[in-house]
Tab-separated table of C-alpha atoms in Angstrom:
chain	number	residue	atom	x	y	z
A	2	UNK	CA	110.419	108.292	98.238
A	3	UNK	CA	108.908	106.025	95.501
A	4	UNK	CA	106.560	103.280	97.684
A	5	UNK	CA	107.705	100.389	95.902
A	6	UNK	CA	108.613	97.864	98.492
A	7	UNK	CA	105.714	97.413	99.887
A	8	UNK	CA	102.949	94.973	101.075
A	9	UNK	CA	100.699	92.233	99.282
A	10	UNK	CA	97.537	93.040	102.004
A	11	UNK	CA	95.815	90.241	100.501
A	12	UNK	CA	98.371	87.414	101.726
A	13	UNK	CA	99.329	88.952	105.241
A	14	UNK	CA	97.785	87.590	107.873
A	15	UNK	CA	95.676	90.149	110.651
A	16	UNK	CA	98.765	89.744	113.073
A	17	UNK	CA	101.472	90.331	110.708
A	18	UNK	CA	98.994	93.059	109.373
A	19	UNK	CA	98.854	94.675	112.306
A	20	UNK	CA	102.584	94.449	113.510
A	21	UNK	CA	103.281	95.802	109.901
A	22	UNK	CA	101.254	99.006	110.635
A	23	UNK	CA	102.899	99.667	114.169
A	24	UNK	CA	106.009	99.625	112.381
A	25	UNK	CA	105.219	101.749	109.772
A	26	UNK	CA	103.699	104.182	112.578
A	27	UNK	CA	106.828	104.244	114.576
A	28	UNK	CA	108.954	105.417	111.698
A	29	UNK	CA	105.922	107.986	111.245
A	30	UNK	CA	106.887	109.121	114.771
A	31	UNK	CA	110.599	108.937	114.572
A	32	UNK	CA	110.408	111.259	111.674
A	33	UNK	CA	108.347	113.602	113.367
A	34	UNK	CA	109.731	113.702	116.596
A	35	UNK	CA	113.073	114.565	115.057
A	36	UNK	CA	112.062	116.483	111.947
A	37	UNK	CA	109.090	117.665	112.889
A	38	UNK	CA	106.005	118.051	110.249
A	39	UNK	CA	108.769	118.105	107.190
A	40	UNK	CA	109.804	114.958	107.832
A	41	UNK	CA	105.988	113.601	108.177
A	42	UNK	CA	105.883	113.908	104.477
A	43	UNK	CA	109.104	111.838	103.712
A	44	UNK	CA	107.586	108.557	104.902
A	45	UNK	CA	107.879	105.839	102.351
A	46	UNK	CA	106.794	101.860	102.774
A	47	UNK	CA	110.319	101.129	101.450
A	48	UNK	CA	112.399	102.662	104.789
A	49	UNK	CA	109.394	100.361	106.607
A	50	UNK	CA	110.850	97.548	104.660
A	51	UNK	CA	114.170	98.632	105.889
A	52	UNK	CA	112.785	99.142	109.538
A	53	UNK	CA	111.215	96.103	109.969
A	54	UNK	CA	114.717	94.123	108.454
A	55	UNK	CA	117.180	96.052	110.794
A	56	UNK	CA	114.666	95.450	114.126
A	57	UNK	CA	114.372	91.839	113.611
A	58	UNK	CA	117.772	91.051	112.740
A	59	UNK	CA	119.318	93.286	115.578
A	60	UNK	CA	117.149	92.407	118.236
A	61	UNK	CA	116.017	95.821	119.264
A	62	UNK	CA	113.855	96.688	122.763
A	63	UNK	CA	110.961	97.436	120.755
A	64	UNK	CA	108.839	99.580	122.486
A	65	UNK	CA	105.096	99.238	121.711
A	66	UNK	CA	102.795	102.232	122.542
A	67	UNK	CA	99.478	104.256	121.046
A	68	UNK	CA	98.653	107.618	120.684
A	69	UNK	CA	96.578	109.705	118.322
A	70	UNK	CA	98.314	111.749	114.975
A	71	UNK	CA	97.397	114.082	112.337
A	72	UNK	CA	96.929	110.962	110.384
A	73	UNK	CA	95.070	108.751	112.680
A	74	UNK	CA	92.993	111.994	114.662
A	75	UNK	CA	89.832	110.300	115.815
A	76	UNK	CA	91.470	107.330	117.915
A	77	UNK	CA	94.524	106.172	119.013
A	78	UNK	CA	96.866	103.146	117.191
A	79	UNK	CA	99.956	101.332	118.141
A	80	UNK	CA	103.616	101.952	116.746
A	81	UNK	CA	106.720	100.492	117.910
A	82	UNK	CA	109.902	102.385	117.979
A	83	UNK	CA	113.160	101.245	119.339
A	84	UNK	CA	117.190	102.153	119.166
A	85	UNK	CA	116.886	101.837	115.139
A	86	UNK	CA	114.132	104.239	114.608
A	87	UNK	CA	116.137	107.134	114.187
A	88	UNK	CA	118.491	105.514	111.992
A	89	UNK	CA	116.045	104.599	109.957
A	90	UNK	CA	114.796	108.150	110.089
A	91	UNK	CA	117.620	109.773	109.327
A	92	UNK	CA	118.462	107.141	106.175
A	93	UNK	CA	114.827	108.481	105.232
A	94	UNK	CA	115.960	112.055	105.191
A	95	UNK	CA	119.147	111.245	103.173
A	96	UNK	CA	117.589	109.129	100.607
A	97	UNK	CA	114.852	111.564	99.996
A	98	UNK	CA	117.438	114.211	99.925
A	99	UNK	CA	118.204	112.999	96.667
A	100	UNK	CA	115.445	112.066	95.485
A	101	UNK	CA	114.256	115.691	95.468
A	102	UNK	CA	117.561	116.646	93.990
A	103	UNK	CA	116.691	114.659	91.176
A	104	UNK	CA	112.892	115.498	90.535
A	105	UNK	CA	114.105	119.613	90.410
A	106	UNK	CA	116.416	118.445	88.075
A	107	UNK	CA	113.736	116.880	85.960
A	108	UNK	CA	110.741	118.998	86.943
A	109	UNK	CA	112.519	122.574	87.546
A	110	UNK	CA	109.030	122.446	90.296
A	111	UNK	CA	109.044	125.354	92.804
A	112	UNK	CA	107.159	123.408	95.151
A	113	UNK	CA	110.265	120.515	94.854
A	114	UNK	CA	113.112	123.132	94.983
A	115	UNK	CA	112.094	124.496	98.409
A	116	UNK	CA	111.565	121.361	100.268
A	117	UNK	CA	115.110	120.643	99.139
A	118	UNK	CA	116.410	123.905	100.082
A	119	UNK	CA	115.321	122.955	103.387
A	120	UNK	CA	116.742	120.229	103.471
A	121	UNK	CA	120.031	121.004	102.585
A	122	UNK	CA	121.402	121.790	105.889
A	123	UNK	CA	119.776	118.411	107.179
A	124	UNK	CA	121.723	116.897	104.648
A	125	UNK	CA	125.111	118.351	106.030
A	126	UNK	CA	124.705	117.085	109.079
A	127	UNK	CA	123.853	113.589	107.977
A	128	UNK	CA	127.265	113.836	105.678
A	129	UNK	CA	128.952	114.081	108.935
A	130	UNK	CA	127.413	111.820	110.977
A	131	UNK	CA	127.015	108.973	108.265
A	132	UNK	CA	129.981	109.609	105.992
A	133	UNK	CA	130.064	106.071	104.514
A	134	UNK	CA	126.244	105.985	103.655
A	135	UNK	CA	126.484	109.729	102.098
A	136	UNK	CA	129.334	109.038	100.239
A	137	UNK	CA	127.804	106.156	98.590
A	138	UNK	CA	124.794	107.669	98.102
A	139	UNK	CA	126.042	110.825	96.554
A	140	UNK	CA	129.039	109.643	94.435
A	141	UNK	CA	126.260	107.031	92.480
A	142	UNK	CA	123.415	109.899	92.371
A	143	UNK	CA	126.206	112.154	90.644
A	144	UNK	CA	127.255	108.901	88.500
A	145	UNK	CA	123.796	108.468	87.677
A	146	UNK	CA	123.176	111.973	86.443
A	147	UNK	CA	126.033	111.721	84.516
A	148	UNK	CA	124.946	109.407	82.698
A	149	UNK	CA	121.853	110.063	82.295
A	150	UNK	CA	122.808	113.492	81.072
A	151	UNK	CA	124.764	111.293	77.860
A	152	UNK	CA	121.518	110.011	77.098
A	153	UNK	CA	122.872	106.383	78.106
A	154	UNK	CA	120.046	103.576	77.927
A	155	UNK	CA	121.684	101.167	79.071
A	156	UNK	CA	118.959	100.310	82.118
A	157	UNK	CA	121.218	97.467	83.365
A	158	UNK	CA	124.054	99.587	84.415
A	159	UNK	CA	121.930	102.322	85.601
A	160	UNK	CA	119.783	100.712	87.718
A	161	UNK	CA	123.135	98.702	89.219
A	162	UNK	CA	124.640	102.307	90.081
A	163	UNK	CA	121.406	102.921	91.716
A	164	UNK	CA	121.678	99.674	93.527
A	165	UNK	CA	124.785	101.233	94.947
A	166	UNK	CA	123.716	104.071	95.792
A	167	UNK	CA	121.476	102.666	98.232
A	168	UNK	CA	123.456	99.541	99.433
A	169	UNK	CA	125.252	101.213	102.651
A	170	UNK	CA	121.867	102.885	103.659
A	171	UNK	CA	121.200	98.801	104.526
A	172	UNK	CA	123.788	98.639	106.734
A	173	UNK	CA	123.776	100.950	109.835
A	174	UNK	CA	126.904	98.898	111.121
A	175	UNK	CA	130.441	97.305	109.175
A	176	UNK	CA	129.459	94.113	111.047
A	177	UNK	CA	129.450	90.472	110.110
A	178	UNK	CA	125.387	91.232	108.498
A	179	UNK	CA	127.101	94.165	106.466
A	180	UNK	CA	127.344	91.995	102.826
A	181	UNK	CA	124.097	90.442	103.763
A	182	UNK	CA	122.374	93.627	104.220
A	183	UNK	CA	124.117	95.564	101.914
A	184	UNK	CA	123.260	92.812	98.758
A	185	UNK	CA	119.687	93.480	99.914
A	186	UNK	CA	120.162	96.901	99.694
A	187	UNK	CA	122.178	96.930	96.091
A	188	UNK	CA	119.045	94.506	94.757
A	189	UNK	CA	116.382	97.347	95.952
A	190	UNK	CA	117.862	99.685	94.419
A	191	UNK	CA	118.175	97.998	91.030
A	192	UNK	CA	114.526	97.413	91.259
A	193	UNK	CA	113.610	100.611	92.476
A	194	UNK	CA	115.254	102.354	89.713
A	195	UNK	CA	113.530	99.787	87.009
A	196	UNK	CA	110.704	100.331	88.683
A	197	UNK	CA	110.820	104.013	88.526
A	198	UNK	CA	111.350	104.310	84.884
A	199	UNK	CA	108.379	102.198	83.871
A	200	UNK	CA	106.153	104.060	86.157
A	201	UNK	CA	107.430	107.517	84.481
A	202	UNK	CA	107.452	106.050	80.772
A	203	UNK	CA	104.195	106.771	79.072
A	204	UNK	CA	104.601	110.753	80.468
A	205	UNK	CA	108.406	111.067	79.891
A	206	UNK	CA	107.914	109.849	75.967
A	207	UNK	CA	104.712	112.293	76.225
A	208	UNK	CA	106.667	115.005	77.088
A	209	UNK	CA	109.588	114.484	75.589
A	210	UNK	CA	111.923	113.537	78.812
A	211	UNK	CA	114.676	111.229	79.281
A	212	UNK	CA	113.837	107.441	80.215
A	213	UNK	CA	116.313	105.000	79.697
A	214	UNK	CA	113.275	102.543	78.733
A	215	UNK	CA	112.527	104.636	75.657
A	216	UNK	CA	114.175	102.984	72.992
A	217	UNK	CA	113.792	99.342	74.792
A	218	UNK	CA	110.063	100.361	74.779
A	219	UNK	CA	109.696	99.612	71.285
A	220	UNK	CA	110.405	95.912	71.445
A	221	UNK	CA	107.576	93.173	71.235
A	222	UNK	CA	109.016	91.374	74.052
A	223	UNK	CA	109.758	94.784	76.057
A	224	UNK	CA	107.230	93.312	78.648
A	225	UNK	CA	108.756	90.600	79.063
A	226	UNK	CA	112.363	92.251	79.222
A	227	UNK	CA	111.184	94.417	81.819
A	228	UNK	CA	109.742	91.785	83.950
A	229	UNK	CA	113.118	89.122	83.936
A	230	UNK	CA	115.344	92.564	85.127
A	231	UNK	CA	112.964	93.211	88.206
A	232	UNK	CA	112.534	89.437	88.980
A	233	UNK	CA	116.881	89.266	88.922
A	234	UNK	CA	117.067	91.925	91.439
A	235	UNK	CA	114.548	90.570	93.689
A	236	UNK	CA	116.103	86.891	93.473
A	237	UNK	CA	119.596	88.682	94.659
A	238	UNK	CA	117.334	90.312	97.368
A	239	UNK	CA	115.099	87.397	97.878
A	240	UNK	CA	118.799	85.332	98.585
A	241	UNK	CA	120.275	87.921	101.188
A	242	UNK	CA	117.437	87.851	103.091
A	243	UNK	CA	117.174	84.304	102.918
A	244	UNK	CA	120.970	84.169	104.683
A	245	UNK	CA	119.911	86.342	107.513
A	246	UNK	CA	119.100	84.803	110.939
A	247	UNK	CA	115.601	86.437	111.122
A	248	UNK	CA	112.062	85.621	112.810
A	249	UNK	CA	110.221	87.792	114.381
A	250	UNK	CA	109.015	90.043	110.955
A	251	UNK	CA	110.339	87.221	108.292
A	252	UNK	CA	107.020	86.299	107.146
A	253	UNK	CA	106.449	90.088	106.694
A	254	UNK	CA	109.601	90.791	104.987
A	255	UNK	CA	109.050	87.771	102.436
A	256	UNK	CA	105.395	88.686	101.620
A	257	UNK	CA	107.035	92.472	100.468
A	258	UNK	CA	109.971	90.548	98.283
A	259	UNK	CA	108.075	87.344	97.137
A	260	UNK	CA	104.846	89.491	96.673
A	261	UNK	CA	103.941	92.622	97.768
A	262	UNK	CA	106.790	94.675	95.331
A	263	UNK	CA	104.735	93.309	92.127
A	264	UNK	CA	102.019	95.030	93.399
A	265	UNK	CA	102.848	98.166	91.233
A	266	UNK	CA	104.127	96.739	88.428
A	267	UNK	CA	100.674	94.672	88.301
A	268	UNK	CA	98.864	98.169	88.414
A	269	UNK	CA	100.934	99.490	85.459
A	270	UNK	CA	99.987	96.167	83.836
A	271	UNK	CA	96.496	96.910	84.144
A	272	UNK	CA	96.642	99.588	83.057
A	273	UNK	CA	98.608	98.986	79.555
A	274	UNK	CA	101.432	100.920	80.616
A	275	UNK	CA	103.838	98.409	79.623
């Protein structure tokens, strides 16, 4: 999907580095060994994010193994999978469902409108077998286009729809974690979406696309604007996490909301796109 929640490298320590990567491996292999090569190029760090939240906070058997990949051909590395990984998989698959729906909508790419073509009957099974998490997903997406489609710049209610759309994906169970995980979820999304629109801005005004940045875009302080939206959604996400009983991949999961998500916007900084 869009990469990011992801990592500060700099600030993690060799271990956490390391356990990181396994994780991020074994939802590598859980997408593979269910959808095969297609689902190989799905990965994103923000399902790791997701992966490493739901494993710690559930307790899963993590099993720890090695083996050799396409990506990883000349030796072998671990990855740790366990009774989430498919979950997590399939939450992959839905979300970058979506996604694709979205970018053929924008792009009109031939290259995007067959890997969502074969997706599609993927995405009727996961309807069925997740019906609150596609619900929520889809009835947002189509609320999003909507408005979108009205030429609506209104970034603050967008990128809360968007937080919505994602929210149940947090929550594999209705348990007594589900408003925890789900206000985690809802904040992601917000930023995600922010996030999104910054990183398309300079080529949608180039080519004449919808962003809902545009007109904000032409503020002094737009920087600035930008920056307290995405710090509001992460201190809602940074405050569900903190309620969570977590330890095992805590110091992980704060180094991606306390640091490693500015990593991108501190790229697009550099490089004046803001």
């Amino acid at each position: 999907m869009f990469g990011y929640v992801t990592i500060n490298r700099k600030e993690l320590s060799k271990e956490d580095l390391e356990r990181y990567k396994a994780y991020y491996c074994g939802l590598c292999d859980g997408l593979e060994r269910k959808y095969s090569k297609r689902g190989l190029s799905l990965l994103s760090y923000d399902m790791t994010f997701l992966y490493l939240l739901l494993s710690d906070l559930y307790n899963t058997n993590d099993r720890k193994a090695e083996k050799r990949c396409v990506v990883h051909p000349l030796g072998k590395h671990a990855y740790i999978v366990n009774e989430l990984t498919e979950y997590v998989s399939d939450m992959q698959v839905l979300l970058s469902y979506f996604s694709l729906k979205d970018k053929s909508i924008d792009n009109d790419q031939l290259k995007d409108s067959r890997k969502l073509l074969a997706l599609e009957s993927i995405a009727i099974g996961l309807r069925q077998q997740y019906p609150r998490q596609y619900d929520a997903v889809s009835s947002n997406y189509q609320k999003i286009l909507s408005i979108e489609k009205l030429g609506e710049e209104d970034v603050t209610t967008l990128s809360a729809l968007s937080g919505d759309m994602i929210k149940e994906v947090f929550a594999p169970r209705e348990d007594v974690f589900h408003d925890s995980l789900t206000s985690i979820g809802r904040a992601l999304g917000s930023f995600i979406y922010i996030m999104d629109a910054v990183d398309d801005l300079k080529k949608d005004i180039r080519h004449s696309h919808y962003n809902p940045l545009k007109t904000l875009s032409q503020k002094d302080d737009f920087s600035a604007e930008v920056k307290e939206l995405l710090e509001l959604s992460l201190s809602q996400a940074a405050s569900g996490l903190e309620r969570l009983p977590l330890d095992d991949n805590l110091s992980i999961l704060r180094n991606i909301i306390y640091s490693g998500v500015w990593s991108r916007y501190e790229i697009l900084n550099r490089k004046k796109s803001i």
